[in-house]
Backbone as ProteinMPNN parsed JSONL, in Angstrom:
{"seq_chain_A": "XXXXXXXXXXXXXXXXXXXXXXXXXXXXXXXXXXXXXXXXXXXXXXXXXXXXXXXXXXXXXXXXXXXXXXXXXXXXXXXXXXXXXXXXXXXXXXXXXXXXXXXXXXXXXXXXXXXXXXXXXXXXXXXXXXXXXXXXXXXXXXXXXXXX", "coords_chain_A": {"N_chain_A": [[-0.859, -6.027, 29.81], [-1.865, -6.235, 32.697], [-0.612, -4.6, 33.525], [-2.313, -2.242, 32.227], [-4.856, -2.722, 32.919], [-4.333, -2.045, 35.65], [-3.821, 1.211, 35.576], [-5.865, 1.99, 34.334], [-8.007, 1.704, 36.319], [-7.022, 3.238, 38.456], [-7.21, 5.223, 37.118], [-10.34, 5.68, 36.683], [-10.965, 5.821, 39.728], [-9.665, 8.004, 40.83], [-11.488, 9.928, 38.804], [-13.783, 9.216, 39.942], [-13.566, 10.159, 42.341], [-12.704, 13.099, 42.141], [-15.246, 13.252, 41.178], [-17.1, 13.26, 43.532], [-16.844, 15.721, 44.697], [-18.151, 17.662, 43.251], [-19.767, 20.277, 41.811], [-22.329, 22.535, 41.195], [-23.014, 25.324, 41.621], [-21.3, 28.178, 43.495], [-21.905, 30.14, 45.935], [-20.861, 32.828, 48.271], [-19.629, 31.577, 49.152], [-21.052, 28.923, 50.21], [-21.609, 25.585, 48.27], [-23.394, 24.272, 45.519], [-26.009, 22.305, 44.568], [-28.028, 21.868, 41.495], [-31.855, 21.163, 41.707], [-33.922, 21.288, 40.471], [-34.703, 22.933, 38.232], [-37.061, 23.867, 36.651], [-38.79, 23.801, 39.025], [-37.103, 25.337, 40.519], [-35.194, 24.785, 42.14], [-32.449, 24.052, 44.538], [-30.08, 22.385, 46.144], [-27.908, 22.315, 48.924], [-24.614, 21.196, 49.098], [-21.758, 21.624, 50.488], [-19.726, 23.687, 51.769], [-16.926, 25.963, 51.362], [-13.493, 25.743, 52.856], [-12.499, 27.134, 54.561], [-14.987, 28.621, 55.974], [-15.44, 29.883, 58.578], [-18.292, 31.412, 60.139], [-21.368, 29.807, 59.395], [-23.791, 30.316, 57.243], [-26.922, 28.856, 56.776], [-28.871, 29.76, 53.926], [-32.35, 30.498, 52.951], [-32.855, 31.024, 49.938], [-31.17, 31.571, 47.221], [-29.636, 33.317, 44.397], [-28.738, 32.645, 41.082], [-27.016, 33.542, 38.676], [-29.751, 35.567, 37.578], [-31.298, 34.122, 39.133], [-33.586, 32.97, 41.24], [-33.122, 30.536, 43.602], [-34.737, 28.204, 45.874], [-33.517, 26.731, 48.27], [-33.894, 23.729, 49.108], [-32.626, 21.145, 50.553], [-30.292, 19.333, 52.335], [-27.078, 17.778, 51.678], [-26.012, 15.145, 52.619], [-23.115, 14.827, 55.001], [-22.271, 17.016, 53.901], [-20.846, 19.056, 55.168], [-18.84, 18.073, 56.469], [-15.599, 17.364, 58.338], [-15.013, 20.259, 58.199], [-12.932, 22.163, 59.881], [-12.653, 24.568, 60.575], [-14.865, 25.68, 60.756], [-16.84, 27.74, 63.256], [-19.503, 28.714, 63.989], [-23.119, 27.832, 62.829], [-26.236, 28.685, 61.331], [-28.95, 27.947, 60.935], [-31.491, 29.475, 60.972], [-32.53, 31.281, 59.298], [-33.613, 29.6, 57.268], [-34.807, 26.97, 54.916], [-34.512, 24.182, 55.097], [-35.535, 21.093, 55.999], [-34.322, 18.802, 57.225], [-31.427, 17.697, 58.917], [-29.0, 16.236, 57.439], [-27.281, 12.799, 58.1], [-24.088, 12.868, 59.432], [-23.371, 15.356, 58.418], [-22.18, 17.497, 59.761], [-20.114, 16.417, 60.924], [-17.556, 15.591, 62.844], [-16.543, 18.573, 62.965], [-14.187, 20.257, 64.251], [-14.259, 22.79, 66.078], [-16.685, 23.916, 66.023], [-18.905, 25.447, 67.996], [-21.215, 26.784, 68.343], [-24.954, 26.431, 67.183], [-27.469, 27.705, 65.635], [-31.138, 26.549, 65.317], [-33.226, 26.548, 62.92], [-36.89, 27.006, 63.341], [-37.998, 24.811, 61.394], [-36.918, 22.87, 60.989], [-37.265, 19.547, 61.308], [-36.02, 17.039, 61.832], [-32.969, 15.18, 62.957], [-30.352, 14.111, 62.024], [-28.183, 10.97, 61.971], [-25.174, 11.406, 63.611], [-25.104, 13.842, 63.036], [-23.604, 16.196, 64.537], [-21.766, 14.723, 65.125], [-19.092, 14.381, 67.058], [-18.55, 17.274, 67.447], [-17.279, 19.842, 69.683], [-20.028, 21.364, 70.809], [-21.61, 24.061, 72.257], [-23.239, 25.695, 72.661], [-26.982, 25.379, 71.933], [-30.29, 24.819, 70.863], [-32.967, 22.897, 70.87], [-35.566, 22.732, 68.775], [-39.023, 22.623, 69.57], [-40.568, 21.218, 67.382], [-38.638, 19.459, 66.587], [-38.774, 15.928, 65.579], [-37.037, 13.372, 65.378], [-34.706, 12.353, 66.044], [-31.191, 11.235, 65.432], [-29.052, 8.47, 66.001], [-26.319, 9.109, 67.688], [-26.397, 11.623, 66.909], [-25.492, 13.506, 68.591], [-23.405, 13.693, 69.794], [-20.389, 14.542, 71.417]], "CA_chain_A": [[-2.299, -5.962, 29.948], [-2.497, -6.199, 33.721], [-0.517, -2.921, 34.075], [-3.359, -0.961, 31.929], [-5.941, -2.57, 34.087], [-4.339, -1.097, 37.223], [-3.608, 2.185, 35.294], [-7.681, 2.238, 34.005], [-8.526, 1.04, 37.441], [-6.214, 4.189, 39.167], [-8.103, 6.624, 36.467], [-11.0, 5.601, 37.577], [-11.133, 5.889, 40.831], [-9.743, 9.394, 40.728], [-12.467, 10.436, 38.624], [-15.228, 9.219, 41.143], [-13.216, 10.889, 43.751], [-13.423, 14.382, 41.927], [-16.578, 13.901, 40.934], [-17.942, 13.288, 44.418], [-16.854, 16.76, 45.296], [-18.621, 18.635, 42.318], [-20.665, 21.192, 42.96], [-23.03, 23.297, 40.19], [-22.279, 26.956, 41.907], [-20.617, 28.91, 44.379], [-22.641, 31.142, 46.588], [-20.744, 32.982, 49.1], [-18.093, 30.247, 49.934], [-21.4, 27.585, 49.676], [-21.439, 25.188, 47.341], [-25.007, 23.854, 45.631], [-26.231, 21.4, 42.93], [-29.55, 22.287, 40.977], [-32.534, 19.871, 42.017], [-34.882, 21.132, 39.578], [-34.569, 24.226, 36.966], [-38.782, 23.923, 36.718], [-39.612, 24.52, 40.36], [-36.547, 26.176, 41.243], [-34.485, 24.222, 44.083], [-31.337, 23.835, 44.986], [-29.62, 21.329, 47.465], [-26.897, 22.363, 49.827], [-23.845, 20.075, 49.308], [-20.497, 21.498, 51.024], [-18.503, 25.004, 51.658], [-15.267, 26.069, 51.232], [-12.979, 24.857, 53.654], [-11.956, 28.73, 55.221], [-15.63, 29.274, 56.412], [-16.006, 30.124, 60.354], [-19.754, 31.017, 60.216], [-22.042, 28.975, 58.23], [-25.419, 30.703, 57.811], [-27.691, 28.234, 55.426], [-29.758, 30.906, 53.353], [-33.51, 30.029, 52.256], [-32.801, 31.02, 48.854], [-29.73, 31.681, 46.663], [-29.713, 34.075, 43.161], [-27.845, 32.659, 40.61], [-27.73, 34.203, 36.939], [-30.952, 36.247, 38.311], [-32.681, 33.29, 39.123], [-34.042, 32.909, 42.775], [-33.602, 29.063, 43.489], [-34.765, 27.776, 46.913], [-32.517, 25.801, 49.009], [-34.672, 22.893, 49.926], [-32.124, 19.837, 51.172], [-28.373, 19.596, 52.132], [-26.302, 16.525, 51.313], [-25.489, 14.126, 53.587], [-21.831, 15.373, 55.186], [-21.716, 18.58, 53.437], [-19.741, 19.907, 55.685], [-17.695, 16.88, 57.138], [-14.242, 17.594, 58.921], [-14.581, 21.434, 58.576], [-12.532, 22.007, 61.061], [-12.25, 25.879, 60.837], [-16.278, 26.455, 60.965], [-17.455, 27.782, 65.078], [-20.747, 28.512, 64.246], [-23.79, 27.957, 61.951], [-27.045, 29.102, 61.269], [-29.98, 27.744, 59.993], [-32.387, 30.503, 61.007], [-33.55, 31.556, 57.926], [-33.523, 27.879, 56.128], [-36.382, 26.266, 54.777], [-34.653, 23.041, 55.595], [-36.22, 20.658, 57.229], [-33.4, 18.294, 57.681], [-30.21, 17.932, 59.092], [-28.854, 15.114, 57.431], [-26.35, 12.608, 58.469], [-22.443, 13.081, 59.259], [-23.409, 16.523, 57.787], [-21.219, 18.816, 60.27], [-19.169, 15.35, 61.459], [-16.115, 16.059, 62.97], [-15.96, 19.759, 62.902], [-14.005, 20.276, 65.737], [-14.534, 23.827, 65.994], [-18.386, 24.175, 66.173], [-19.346, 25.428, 69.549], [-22.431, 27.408, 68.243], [-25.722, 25.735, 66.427], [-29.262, 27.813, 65.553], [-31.837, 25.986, 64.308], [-34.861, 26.873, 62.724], [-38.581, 25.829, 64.073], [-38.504, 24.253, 60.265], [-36.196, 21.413, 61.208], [-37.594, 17.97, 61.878], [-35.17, 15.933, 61.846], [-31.828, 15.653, 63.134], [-30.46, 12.707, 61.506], [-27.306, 9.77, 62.573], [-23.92, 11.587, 63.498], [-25.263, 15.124, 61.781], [-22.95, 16.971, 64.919], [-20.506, 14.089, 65.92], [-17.352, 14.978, 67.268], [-18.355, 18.641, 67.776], [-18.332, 20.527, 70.93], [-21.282, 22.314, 70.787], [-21.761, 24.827, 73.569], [-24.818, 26.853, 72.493], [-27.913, 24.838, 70.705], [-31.359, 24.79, 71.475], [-33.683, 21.997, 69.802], [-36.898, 23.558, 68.61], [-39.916, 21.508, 70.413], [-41.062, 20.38, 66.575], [-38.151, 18.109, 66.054], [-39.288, 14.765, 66.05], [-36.399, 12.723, 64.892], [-32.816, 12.62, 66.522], [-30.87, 10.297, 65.127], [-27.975, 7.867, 66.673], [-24.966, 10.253, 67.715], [-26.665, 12.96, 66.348], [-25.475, 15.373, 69.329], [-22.314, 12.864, 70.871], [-19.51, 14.904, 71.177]], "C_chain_A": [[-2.69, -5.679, 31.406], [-2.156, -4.837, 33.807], [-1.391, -1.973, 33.34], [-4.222, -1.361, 32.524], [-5.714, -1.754, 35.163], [-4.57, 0.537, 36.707], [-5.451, 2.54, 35.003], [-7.673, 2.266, 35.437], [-8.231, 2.783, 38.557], [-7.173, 5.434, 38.646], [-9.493, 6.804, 36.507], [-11.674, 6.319, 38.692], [-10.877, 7.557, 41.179], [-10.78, 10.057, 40.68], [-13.535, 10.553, 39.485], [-14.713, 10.214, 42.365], [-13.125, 12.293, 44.134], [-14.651, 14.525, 41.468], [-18.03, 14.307, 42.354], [-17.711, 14.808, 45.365], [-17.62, 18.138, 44.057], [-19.774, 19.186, 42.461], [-21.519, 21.795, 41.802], [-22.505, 24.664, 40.322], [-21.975, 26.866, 43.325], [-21.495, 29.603, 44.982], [-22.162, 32.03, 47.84], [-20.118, 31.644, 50.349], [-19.102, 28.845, 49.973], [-21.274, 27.194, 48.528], [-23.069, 24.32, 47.06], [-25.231, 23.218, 44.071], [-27.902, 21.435, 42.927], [-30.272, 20.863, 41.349], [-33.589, 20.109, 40.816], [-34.775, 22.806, 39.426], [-36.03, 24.848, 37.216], [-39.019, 24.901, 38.126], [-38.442, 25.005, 41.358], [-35.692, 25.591, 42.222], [-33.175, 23.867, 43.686], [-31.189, 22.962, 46.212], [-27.84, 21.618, 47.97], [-25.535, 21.182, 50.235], [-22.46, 20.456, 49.836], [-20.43, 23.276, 51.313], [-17.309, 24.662, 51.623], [-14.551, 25.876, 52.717], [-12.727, 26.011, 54.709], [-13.442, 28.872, 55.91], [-15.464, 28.915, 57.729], [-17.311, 30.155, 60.649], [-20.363, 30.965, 58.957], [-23.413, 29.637, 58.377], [-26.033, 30.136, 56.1], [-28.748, 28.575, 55.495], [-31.608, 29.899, 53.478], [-33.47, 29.929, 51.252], [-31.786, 32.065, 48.309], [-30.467, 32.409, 45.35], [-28.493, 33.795, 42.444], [-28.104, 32.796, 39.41], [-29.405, 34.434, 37.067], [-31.771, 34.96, 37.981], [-32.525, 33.19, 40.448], [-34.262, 31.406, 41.921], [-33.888, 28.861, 45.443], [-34.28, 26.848, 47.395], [-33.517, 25.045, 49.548], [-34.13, 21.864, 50.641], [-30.859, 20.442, 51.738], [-28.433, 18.51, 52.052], [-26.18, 15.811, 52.422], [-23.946, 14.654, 53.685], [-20.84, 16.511, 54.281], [-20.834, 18.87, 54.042], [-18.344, 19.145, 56.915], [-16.121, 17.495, 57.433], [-13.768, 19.444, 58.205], [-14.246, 21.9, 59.708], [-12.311, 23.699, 61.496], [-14.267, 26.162, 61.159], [-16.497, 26.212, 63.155], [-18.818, 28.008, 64.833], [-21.446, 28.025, 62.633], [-25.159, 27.713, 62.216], [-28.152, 28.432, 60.613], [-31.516, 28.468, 59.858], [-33.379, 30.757, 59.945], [-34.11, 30.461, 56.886], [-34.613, 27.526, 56.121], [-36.139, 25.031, 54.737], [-35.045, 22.476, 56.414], [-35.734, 19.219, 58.171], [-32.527, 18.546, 57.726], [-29.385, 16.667, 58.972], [-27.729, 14.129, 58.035], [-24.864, 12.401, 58.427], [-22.183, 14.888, 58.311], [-22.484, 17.522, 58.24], [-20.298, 17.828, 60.74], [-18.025, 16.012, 61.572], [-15.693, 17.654, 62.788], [-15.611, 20.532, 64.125], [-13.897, 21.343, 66.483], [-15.419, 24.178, 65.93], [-18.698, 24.295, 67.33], [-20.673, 26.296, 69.406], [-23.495, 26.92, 67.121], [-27.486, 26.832, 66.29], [-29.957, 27.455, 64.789], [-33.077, 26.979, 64.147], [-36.108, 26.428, 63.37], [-38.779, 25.05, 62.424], [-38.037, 22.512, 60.561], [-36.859, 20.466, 62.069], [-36.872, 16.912, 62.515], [-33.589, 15.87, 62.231], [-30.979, 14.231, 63.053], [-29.012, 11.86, 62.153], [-26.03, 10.907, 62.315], [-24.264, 13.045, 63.108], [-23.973, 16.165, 62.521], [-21.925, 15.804, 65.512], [-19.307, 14.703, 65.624], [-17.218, 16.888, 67.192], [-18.926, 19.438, 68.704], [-19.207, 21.706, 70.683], [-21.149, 22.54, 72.325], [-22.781, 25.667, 73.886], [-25.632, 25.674, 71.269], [-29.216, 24.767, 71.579], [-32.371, 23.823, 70.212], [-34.925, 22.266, 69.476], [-37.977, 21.879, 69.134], [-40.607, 21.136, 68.977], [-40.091, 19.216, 65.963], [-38.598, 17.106, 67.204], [-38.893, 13.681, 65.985], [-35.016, 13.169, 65.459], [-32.148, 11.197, 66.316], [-29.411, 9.522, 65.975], [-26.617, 8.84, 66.591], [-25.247, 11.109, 67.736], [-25.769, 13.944, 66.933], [-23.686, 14.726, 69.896], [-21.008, 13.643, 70.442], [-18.282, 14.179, 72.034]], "O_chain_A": [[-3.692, -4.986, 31.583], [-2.974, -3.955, 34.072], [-1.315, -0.81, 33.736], [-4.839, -0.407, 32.998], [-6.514, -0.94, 35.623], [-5.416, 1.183, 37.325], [-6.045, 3.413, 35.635], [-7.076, 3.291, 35.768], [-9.123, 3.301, 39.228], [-7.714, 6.304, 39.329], [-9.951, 7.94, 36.388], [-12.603, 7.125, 38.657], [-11.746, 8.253, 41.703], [-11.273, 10.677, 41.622], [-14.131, 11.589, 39.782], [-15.429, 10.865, 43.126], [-13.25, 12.832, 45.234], [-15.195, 15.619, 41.316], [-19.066, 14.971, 42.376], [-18.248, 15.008, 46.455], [-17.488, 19.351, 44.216], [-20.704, 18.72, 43.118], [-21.114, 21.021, 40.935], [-21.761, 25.19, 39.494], [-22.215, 25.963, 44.126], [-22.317, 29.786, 44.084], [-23.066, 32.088, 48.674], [-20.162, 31.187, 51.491], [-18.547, 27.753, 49.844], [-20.92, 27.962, 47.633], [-23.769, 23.861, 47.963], [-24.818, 23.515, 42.949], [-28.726, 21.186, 43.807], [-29.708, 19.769, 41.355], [-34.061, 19.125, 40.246], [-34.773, 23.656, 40.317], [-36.255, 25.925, 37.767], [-39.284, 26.093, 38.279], [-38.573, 25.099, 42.579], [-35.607, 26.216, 43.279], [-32.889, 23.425, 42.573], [-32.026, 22.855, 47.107], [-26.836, 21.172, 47.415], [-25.442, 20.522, 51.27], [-21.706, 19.498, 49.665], [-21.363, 23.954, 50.883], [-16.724, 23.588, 51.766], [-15.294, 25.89, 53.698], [-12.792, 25.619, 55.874], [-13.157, 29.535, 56.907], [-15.348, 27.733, 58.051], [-17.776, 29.227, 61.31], [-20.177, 31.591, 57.913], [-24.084, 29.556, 59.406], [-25.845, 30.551, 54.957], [-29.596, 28.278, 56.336], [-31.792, 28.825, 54.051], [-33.93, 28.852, 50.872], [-31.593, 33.17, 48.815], [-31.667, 32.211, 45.16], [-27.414, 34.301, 42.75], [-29.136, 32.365, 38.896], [-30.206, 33.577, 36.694], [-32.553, 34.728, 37.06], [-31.393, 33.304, 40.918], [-34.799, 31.029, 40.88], [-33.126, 29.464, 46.197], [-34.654, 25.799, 46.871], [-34.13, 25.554, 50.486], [-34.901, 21.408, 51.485], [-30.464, 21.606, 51.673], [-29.494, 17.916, 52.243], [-26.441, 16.534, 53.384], [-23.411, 14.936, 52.612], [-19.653, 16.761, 54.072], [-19.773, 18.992, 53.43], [-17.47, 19.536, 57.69], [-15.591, 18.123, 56.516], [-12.645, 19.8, 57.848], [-15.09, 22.094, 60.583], [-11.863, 24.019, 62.598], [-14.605, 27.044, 61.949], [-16.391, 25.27, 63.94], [-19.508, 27.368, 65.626], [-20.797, 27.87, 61.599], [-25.516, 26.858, 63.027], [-28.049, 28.496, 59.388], [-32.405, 28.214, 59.045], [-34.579, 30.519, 59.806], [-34.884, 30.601, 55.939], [-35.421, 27.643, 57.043], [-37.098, 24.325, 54.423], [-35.085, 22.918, 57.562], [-36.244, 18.703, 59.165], [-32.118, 19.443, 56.989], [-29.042, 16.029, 59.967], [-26.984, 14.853, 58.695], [-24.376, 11.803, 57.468], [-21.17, 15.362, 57.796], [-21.981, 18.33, 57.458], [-19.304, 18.445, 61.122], [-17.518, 16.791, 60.765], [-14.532, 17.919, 62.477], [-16.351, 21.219, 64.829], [-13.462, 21.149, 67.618], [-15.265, 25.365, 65.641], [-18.834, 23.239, 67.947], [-21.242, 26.518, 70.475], [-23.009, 26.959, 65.991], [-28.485, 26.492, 66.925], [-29.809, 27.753, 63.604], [-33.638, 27.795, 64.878], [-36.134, 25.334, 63.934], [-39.938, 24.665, 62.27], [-38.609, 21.434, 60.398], [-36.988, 20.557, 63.289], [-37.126, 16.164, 63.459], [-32.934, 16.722, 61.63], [-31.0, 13.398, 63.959], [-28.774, 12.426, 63.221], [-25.793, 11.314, 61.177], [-23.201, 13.531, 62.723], [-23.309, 16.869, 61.762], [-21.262, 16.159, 66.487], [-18.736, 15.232, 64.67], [-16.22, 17.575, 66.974], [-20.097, 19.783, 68.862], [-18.869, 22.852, 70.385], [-20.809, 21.795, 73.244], [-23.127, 26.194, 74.942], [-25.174, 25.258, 70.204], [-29.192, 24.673, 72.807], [-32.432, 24.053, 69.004], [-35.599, 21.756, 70.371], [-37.742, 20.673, 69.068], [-41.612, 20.506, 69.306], [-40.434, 18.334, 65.175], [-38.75, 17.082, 68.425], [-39.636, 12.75, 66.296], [-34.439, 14.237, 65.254], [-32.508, 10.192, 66.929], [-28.742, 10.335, 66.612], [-26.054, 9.193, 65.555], [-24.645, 11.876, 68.486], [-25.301, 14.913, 66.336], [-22.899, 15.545, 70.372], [-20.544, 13.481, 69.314], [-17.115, 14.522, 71.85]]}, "name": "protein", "num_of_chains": 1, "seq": "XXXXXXXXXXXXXXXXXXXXXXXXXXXXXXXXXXXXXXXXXXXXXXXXXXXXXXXXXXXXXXXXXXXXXXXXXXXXXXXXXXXXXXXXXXXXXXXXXXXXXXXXXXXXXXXXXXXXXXXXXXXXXXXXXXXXXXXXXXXXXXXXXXXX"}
């Protein structure tokens, strides 16, 4: 009996551990989970592990539907260690949430949008940044945010 608890317990844990990487679609090496079908949105939760530059779109076409990228995840892009730059230029995000680029020790280039508010706990720890400029409407920088 105890050894099918551990064995449940093992199968488990797995599961949560692929499910916390599951994604809805693909877009050009991102990865994105539907927020709402109705009004269209999408939320920005990871890339593939190979990208170098990250440029997060405004809005994605998938099975001809235009969805708008309105969020990202919290550490989407955690210990990509191959990404040097990324983009948020065109993004209609308006956060940058936290531990989001953490540890990507290969990030030496950052453009934000004038959309971004917020730049939330850890979002660039542990990455030298060498080019970034903070648009004068963020109004939120969170603990670490920038501490490389």
């Amino acid at each position: 009996m105890i050894k099918f608890k551990h064995y449940f317990l093992l199968m488990l844990l797995s599961l949560c551990s692929i499910a916390s990487h599951a994604y809805d679609f693909e877009v050009d090496g991102l990865y994105y989970n539907l927020i709402s079908a109705s009004d269209k949105t999408c939320e920005l939760v990871g890339g593939n592990d190979n990208l170098t530059q990250i440029t997060i779109p405004n809005a994605i076409t998938v099975r001809n539907q235009n969805l708008s990228v309105v969020s990202m995840s919290s550490s989407a892009f955690k210990n990509k260690t191959n990404a040097v730059s990324v983009s948020f230029r065109e993004s209609a995000i308006t956060e940058i949430p936290s531990n989001a680029f953490y540890a990507c020790t290969q990030l030496s280039s950052v453009v934000l949008s004038s959309k971004i508010v917020t730049i939330s706990s850890a979002a660039f720890y542990n990455c030298p940044i060498q080019k970034l400029t903070i648009p004068s409407n963020v109004d939120k920088v969170g603990d670490n945010a920038l501490n490389s």
